[in-house]
Coordinates of C-alpha atoms in Angstrom, one line a residue:
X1 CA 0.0 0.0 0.0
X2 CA 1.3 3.1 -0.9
X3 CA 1.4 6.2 1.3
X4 CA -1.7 8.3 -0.6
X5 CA -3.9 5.4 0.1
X6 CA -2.3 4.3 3.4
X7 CA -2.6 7.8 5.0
X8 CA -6.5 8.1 3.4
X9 CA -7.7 5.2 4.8
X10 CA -6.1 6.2 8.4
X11 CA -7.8 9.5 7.9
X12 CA -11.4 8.1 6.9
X13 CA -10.9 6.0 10.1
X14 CA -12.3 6.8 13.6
X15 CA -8.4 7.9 14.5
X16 CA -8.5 11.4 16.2
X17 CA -5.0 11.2 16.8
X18 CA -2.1 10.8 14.5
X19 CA 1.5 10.6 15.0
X20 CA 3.7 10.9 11.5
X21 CA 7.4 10.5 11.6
X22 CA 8.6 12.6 8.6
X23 CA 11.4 15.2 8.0
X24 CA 10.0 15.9 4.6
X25 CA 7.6 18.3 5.8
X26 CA 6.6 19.9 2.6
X27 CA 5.6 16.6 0.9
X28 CA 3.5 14.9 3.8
X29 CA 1.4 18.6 3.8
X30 CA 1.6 18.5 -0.2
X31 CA 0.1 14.6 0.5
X32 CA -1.9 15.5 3.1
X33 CA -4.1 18.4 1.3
X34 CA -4.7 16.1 -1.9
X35 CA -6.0 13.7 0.2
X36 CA -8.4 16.2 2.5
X37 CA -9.6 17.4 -0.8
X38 CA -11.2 13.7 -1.6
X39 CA -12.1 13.6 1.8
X40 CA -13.6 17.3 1.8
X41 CA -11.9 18.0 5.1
X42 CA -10.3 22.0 5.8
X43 CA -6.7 21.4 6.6
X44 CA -5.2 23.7 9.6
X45 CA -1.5 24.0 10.3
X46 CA 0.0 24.8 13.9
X47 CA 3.6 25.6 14.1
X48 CA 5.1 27.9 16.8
X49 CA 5.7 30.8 15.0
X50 CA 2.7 31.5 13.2
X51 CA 0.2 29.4 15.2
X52 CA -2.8 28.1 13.3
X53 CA -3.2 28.7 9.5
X54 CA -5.7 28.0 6.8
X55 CA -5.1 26.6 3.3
X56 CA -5.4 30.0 2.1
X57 CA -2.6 30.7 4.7
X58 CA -4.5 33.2 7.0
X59 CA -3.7 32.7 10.4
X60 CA -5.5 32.8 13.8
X61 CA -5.0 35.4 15.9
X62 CA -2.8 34.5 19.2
X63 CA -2.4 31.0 18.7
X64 CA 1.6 30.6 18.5
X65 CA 0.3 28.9 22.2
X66 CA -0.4 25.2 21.9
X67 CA -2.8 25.9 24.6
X68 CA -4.9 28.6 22.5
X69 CA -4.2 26.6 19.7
X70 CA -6.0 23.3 20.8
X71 CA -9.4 25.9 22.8
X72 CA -9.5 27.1 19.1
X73 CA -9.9 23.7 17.9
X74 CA -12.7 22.4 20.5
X75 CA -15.2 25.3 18.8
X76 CA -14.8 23.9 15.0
X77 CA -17.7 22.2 13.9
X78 CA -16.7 21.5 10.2
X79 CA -14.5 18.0 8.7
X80 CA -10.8 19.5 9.6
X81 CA -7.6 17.8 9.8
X82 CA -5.1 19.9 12.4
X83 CA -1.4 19.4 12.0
X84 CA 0.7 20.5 14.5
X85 CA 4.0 20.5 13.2
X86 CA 7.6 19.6 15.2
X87 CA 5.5 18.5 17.8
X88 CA 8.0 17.4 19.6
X89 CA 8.7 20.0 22.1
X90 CA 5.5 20.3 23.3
X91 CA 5.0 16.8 24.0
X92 CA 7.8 17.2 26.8
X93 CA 4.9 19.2 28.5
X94 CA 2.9 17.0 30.4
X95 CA 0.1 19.5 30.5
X96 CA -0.1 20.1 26.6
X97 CA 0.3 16.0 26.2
X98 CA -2.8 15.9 28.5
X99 CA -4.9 18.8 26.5
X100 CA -4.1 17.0 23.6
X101 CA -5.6 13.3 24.7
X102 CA -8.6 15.1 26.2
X103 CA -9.2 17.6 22.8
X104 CA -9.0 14.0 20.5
X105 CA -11.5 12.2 22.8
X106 CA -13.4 15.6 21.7
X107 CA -13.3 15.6 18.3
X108 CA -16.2 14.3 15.6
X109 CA -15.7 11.3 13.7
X110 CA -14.4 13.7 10.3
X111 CA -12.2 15.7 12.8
X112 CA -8.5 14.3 13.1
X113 CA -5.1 16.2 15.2
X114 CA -2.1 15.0 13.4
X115 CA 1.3 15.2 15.5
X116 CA 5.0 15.8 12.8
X117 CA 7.9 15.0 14.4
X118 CA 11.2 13.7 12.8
X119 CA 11.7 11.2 15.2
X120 CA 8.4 9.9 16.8
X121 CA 8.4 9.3 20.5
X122 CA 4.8 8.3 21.7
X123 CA 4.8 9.7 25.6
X124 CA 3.4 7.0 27.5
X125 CA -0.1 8.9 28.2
X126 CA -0.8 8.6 24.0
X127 CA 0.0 5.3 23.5
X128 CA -3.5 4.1 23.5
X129 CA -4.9 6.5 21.8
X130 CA -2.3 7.8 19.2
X131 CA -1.7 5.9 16.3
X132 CA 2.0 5.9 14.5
X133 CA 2.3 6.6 10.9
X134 CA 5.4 7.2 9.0
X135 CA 5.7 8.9 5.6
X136 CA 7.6 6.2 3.4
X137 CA 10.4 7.0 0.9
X138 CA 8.6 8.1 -2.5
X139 CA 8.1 5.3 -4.8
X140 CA 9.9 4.8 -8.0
X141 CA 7.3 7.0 -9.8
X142 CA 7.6 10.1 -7.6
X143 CA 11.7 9.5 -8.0
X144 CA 11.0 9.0 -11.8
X145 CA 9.2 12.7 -12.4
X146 CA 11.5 14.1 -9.7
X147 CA 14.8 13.4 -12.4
X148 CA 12.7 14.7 -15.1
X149 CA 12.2 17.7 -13.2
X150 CA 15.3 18.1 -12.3
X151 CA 17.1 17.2 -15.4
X152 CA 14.6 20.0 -17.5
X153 CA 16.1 22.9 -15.4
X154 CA 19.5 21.5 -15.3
X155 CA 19.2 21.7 -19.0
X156 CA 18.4 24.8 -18.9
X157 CA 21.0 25.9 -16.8
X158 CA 23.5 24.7 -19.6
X159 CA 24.6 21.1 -18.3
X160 CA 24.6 18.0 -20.6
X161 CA 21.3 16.3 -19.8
X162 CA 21.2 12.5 -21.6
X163 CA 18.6 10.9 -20.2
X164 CA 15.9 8.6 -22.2
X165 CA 13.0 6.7 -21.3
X166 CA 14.9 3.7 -20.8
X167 CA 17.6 4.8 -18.5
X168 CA 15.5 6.5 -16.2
X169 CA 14.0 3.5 -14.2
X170 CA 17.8 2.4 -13.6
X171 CA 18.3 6.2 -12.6
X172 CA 14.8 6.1 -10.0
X173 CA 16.3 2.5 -8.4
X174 CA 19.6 4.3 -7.9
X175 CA 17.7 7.2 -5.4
X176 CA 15.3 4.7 -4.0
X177 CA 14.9 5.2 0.0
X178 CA 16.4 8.9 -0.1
X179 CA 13.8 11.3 0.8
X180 CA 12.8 14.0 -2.5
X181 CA 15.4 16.8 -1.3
X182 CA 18.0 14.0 -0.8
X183 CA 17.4 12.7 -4.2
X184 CA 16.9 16.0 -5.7
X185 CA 20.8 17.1 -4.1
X186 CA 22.5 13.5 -5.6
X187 CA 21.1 14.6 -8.9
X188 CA 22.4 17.7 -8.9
X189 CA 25.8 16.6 -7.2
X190 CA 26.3 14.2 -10.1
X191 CA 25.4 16.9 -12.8
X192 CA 28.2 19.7 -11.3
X193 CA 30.9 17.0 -11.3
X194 CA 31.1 16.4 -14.5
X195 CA 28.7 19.0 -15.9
X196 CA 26.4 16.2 -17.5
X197 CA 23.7 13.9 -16.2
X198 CA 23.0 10.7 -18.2
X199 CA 23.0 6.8 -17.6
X200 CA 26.4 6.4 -16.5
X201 CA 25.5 8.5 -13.1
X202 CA 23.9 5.5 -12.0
X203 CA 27.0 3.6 -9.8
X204 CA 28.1 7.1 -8.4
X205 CA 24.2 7.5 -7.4
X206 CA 24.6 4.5 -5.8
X207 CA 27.3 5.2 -3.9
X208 CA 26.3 8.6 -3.4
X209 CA 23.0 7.1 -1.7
X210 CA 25.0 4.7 0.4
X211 CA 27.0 7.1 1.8
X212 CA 24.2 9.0 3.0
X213 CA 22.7 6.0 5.1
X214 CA 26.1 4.8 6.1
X215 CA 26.9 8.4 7.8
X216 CA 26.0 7.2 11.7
X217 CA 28.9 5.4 11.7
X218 CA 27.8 1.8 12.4
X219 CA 27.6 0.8 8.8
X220 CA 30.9 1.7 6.5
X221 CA 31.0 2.3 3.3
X222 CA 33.8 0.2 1.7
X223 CA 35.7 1.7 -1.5
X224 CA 35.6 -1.1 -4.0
X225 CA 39.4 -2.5 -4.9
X226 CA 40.0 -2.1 -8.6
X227 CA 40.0 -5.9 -9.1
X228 CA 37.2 -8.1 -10.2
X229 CA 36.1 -11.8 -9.9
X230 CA 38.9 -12.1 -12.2
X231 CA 41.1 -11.0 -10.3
X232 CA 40.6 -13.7 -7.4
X233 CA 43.3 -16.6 -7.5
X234 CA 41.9 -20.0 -7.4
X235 CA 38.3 -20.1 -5.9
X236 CA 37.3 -21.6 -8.9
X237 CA 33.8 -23.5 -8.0
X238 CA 32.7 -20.3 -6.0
X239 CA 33.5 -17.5 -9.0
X240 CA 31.8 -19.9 -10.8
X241 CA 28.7 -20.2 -8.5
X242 CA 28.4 -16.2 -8.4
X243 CA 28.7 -16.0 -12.5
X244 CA 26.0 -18.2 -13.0
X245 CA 23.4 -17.0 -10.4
X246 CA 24.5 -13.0 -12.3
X247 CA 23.2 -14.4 -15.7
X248 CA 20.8 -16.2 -14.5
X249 CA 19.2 -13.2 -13.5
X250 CA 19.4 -11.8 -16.8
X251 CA 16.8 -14.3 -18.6
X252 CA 13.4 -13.6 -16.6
X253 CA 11.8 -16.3 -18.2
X254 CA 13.3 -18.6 -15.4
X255 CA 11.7 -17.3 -13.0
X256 CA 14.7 -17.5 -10.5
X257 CA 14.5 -15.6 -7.3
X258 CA 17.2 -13.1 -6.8
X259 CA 20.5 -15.0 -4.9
X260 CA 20.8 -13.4 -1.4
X261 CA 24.0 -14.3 0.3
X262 CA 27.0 -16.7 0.8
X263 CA 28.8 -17.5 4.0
X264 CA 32.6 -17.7 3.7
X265 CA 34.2 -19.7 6.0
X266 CA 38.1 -21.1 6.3
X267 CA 41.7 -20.7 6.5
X268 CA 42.0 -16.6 7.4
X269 CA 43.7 -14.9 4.8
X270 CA 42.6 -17.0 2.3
X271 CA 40.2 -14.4 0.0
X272 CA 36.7 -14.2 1.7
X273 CA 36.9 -10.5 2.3
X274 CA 39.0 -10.1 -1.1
X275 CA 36.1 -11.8 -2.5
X276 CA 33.4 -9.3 -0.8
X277 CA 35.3 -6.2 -2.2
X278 CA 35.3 -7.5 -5.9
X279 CA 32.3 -8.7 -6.0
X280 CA 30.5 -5.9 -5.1
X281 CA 33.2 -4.1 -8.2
X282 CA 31.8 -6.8 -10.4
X283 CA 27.8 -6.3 -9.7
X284 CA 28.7 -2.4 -9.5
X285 CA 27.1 -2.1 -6.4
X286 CA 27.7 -0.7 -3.6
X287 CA 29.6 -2.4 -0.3
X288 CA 28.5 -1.8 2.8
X289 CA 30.5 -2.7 5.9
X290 CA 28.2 -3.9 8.9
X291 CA 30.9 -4.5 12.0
X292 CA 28.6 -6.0 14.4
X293 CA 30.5 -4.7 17.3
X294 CA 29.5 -1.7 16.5
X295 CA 25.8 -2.3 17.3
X296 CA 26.7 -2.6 21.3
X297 CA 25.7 0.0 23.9
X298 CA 25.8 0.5 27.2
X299 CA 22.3 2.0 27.1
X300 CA 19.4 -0.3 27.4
X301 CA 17.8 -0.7 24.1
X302 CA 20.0 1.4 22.1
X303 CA 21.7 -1.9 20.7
X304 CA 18.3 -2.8 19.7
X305 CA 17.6 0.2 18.1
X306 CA 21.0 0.3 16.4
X307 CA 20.8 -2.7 14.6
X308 CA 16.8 -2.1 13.5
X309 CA 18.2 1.2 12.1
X310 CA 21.2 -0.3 10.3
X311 CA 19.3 -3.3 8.5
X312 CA 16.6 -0.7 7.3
X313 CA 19.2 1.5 5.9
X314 CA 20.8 -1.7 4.1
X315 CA 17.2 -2.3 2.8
X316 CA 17.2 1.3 1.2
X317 CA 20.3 0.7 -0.1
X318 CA 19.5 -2.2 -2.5
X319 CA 20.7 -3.4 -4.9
X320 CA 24.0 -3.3 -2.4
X321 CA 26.5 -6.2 -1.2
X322 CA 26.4 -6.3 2.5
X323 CA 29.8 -7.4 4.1
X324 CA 29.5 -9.3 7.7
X325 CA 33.2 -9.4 8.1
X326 CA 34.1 -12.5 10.9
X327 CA 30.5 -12.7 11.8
X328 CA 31.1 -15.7 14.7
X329 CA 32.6 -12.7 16.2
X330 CA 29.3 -10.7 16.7
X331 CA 26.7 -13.3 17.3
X332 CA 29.3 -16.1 18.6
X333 CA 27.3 -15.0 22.5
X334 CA 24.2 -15.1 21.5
X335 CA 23.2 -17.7 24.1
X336 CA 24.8 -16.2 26.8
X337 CA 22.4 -14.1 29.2
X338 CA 25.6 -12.6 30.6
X339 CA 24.5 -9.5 28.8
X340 CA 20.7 -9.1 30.1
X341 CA 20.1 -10.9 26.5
X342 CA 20.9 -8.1 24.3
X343 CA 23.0 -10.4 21.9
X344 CA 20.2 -13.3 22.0
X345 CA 18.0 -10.2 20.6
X346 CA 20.1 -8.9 18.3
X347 CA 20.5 -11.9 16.6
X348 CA 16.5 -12.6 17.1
X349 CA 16.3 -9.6 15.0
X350 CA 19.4 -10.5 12.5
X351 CA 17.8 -13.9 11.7
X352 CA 13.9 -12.4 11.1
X353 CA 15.3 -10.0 9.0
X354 CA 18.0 -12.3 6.3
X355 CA 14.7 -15.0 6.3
X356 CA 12.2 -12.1 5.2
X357 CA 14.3 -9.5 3.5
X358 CA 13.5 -8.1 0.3
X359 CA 15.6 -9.0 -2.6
X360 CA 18.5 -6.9 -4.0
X361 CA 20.8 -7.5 -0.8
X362 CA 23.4 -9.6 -1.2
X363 CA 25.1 -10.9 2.0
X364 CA 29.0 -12.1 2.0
X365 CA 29.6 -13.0 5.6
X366 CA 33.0 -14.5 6.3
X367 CA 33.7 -16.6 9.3
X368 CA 37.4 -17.8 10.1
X369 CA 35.7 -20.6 12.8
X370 CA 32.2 -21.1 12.3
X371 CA 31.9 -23.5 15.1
X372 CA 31.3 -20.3 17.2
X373 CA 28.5 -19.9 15.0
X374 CA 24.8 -20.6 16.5
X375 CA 23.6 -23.6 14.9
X376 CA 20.3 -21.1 13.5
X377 CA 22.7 -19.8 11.1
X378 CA 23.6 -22.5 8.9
X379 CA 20.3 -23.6 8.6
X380 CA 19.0 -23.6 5.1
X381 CA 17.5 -20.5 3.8
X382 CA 19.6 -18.1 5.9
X383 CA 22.1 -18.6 3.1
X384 CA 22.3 -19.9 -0.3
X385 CA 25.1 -21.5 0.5
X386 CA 28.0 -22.3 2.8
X387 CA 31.5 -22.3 0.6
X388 CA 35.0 -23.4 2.7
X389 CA 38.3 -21.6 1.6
X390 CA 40.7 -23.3 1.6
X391 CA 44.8 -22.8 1.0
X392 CA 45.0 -22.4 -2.1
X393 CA 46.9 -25.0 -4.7
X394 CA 50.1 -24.5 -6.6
X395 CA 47.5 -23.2 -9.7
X396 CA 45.7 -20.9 -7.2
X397 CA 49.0 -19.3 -6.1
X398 CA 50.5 -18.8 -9.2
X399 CA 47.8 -16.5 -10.2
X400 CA 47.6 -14.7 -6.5
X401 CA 51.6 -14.3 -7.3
X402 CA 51.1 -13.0 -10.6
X403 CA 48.7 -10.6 -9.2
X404 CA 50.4 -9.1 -6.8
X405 CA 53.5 -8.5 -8.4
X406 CA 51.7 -6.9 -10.9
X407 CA 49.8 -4.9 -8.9
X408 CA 53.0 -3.7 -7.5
X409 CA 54.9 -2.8 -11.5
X410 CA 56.5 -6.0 -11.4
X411 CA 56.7 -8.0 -14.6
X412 CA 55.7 -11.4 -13.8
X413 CA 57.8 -12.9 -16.9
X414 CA 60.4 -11.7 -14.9
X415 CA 59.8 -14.1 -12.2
X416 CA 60.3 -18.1 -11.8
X417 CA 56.7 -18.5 -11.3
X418 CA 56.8 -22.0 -11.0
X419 CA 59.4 -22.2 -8.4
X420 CA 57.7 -19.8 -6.1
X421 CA 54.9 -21.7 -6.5
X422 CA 56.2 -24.2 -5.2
X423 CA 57.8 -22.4 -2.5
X424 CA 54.4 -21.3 -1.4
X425 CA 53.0 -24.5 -0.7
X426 CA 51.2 -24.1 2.6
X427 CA 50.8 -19.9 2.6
X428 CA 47.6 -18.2 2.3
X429 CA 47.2 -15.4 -0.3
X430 CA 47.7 -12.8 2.3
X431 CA 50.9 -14.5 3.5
X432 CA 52.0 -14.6 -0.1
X433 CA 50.9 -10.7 -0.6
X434 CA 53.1 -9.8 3.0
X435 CA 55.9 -12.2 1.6
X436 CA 56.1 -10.0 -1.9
X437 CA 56.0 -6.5 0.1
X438 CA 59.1 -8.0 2.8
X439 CA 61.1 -8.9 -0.2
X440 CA 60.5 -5.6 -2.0
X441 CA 61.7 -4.0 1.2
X442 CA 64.4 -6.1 1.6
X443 CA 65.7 -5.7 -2.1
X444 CA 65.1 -1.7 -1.5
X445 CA 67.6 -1.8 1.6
X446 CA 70.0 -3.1 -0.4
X447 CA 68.7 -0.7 -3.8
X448 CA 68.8 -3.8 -5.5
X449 CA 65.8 -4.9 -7.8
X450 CA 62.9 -7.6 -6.7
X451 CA 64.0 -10.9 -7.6
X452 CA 63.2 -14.6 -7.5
X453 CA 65.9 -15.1 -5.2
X454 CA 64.9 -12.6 -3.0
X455 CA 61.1 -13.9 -2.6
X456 CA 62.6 -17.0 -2.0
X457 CA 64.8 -15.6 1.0
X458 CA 62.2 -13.8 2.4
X459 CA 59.8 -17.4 2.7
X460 CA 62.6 -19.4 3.9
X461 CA 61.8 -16.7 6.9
X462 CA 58.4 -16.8 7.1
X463 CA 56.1 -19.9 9.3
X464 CA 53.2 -20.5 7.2
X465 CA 50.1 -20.6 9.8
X466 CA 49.4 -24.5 7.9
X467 CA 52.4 -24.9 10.0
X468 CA 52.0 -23.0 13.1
X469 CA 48.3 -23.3 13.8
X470 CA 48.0 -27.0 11.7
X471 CA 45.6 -28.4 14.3
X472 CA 43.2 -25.9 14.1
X473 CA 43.3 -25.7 10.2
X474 CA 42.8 -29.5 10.2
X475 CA 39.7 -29.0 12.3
X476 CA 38.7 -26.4 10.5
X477 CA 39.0 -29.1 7.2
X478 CA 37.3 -31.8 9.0
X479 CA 34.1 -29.9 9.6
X480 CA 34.1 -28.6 6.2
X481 CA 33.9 -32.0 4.5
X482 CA 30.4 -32.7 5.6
X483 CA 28.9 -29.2 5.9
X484 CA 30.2 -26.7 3.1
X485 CA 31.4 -26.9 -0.5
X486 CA 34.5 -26.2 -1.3
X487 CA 35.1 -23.4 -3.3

């Protein structure tokens, strides 16, 4: 249901008392008066500086005072609607709250007081009387005439507009969630830095949007490496898992549903977060960092609230990749009461919400020991599936060699690929990626070039963790054998 016919129904019900969460003041009164017009309601605004107004916007004499404001209403005998907007303050005053409940109880059945506030807090005495109602995010078609609106007087303005019919529902996805003067702002961001707006503004919306939600701090925005799937060494059977799910999407007639997430478990330093960042390059979407240690508070509830905030944000973001980075380490205490329960709730939530999430979030959790893992979350349907990383073979690190020394303006023909290859047997790609940078310092303290040699020094050095934590990694293997595909 969408707000026009949520908010006319709520106003063609016996409610006398309406709370709306909105900071988009403008459009819920721009809403509001289309709607009182079907309903053939008056609408009256209250705000503390010029007190009650009219539609024609004449205003009431002396009622900047809530308390004149709300006598004045108790004498109307006609179908009105009475906004009083930031109501906020003055429900911190106990007496207004209680004018307020008693007023409602007053009104006709066509009579209605409706409470704006950005953030709605009920006081206690409203709560069975007041109902909540929060102005949604415009739809795609209120994004899809706000660009065209906005592209017309950019055009005029002298800026490159090339926009067609078939690029602008790409365009509408990429502000979905954003309130109008949000969206309105991105547009006009992406037209100044490059003085055009056309179809390839779409990824910087994206990000542009993501960085908005991400701005409290508990969600990151993560800057996308420059590699792609590609780019991964070895991992074979899970690039090839994510390829075919990505074209699968692209023939409708299969009626697929929309893959929504992989957990990554393994050896650490294996890919799984390498994976996450290019991945997200690949789709061109958006990754967003959610660190679950971040959701903890001190305060009662706020965790709570935290985490509700963060996974509705992620739902505005979409289509996005959502990075849990070492999840076991957020969620490993959820059965502990040590806490007064707080983690056995957030994960209550974090469960509800990956079973009945819409689609265009894709989750890449990683987990370096998922026996810490509550058994709730490798049960089918939280994921689509459950891919171990493992070390990877000589193949595997041959191409993780070849990337990094590349990446670095090495010439991998230079290089005895095979032989280090070999040499590696046992490292992780990040061991092989710290091995490269301590032989490229080691060759610059002598201001001699990087050689084969000189890698091979620096392994000869190094303890492989297959070596020093081999128990754990065998453990790791053993559980993986029954319960995960290898990727």
């Amino acid at each position: 249901m969408d707000n026009s016919v949520d908010l006319k129904v709520l106003l063609a019900s016996p409610a006398s008392l309406v709370i709306v969460e909105t900071d988009e003041e403008a459009r819920f009164m721009a809403l509001l008066r289309s709607i009182a017009t079907d309903l053939k309601a008056d609408v009256w605004q209250w705000s503390s500086a010029s007190g009650l107004t009219n539609n024609s916007g004449a205003a009431m004499y002396q009622t900047q005072n809530p308390h004149q404001a709300l006598n004045w209403i108790t004498d109307v005998q006609a179908g009105a609607v009475f906004v009083f907007a930031d109501a906020q303050p003055i429900l911190n005053d106990s007496y207004v709250v209680r004018r307020i409940k008693e007023t409602a109880a007053q009104l006709s059945p066509d009579q209605t007081i409706i409470l704006t506030t950005p953030t709605a807090e009920v006081p206690p005495e409203l709560g069975s009387v007041a109902h909540l109602w929060k102005l949604r995010p415009p739809e795609l078609d209120e994004l899809t005439d706000l660009i065209r609106r906005t592209a017309s007087d950019l055009a005029e303005r002298g800026f490159e507009v090339a926009i067609d019919e078939a690029s602008l529902p790409s365009l509408a996805s990429a502000l979905r969630g954003l309130s109008v003067g949000q969206a309105e702002r991105l547009i006009q961001q992406a037209a100044f830095a490059d003085g055009a707006l056309g179809a390839n503004d779409v990824a910087p919306l994206r990000n542009a949007r993501a960085a908005l939600f991400t701005a409290d701090g508990i969600l990151e925005l993560i800057e996308a490496n420059s590699g792609t799937l590609d780019s991964v060494g070895g991992l074979n059977g899970l690039k090839d898992w994510l390829r075919l799910r990505i074209r699968a999407q692209a023939a409708p007639q299969l009626n697929l549903p929309a893959p929504r997430g992989i957990l990554l478990t393994g050896v650490p330093g294996c890919g799984k977060s390498f994976i996450a960042k290019t991945l997200a390059r690949t789709w061109q979407q958006p990754l967003v960092l959610l660190d679950p240690s971040r959701l903890y508070s001190k305060y009662i509830g706020e965790s709570e609230t935290r985490l509700a905030k963060s996974l509705t944000a992620v739902d505005a973001m979409a289509p996005a990749v959502l990075w849990i980075d070492e999840i076991e380490k957020g969620f490993a205490t959820s059965g502990s009461d040590s806490d007064g329960g707080t983690s056995s709730r957030l994960l209550g939530t974090f469960l509800r919400w990956m079973q009945d999430r819409p689609e265009g979030v894709f989750i890449v959790a990683t987990a370096n020991n998922v026996a810490w893992l509550p058994p709730e979350f490798l049960r089918k349907g939280r994921f689509d599936e459950i891919f171990f990383v493992d070390l990877p073979d000589a193949a595997a690190r041959s191409e993780i060699l070849t990337y990094h020394l590349s990446s670095r303006d090495h010439d991998p023909a230079g290089f005895d690929l095979p032989r280090l290859a070999a040499a590696t047997s046992g490292y992780s790609g990040a061991e092989i990626e710290g091995a490269i940078v301590g032989a490229t310092y080691r060759a610059f303290a002598k201001d001699e070039s990087l050689t084969t040699n000189t890698l091979l020094q620096e392994l000869a050095a190094a303890v492989p963790l297959s070596v020093s934590r081999a128990e754990s990694i065998g453990a790791l293997r053993a559980w993986a054998s029954e319960r995960a595909v290898r990727a």
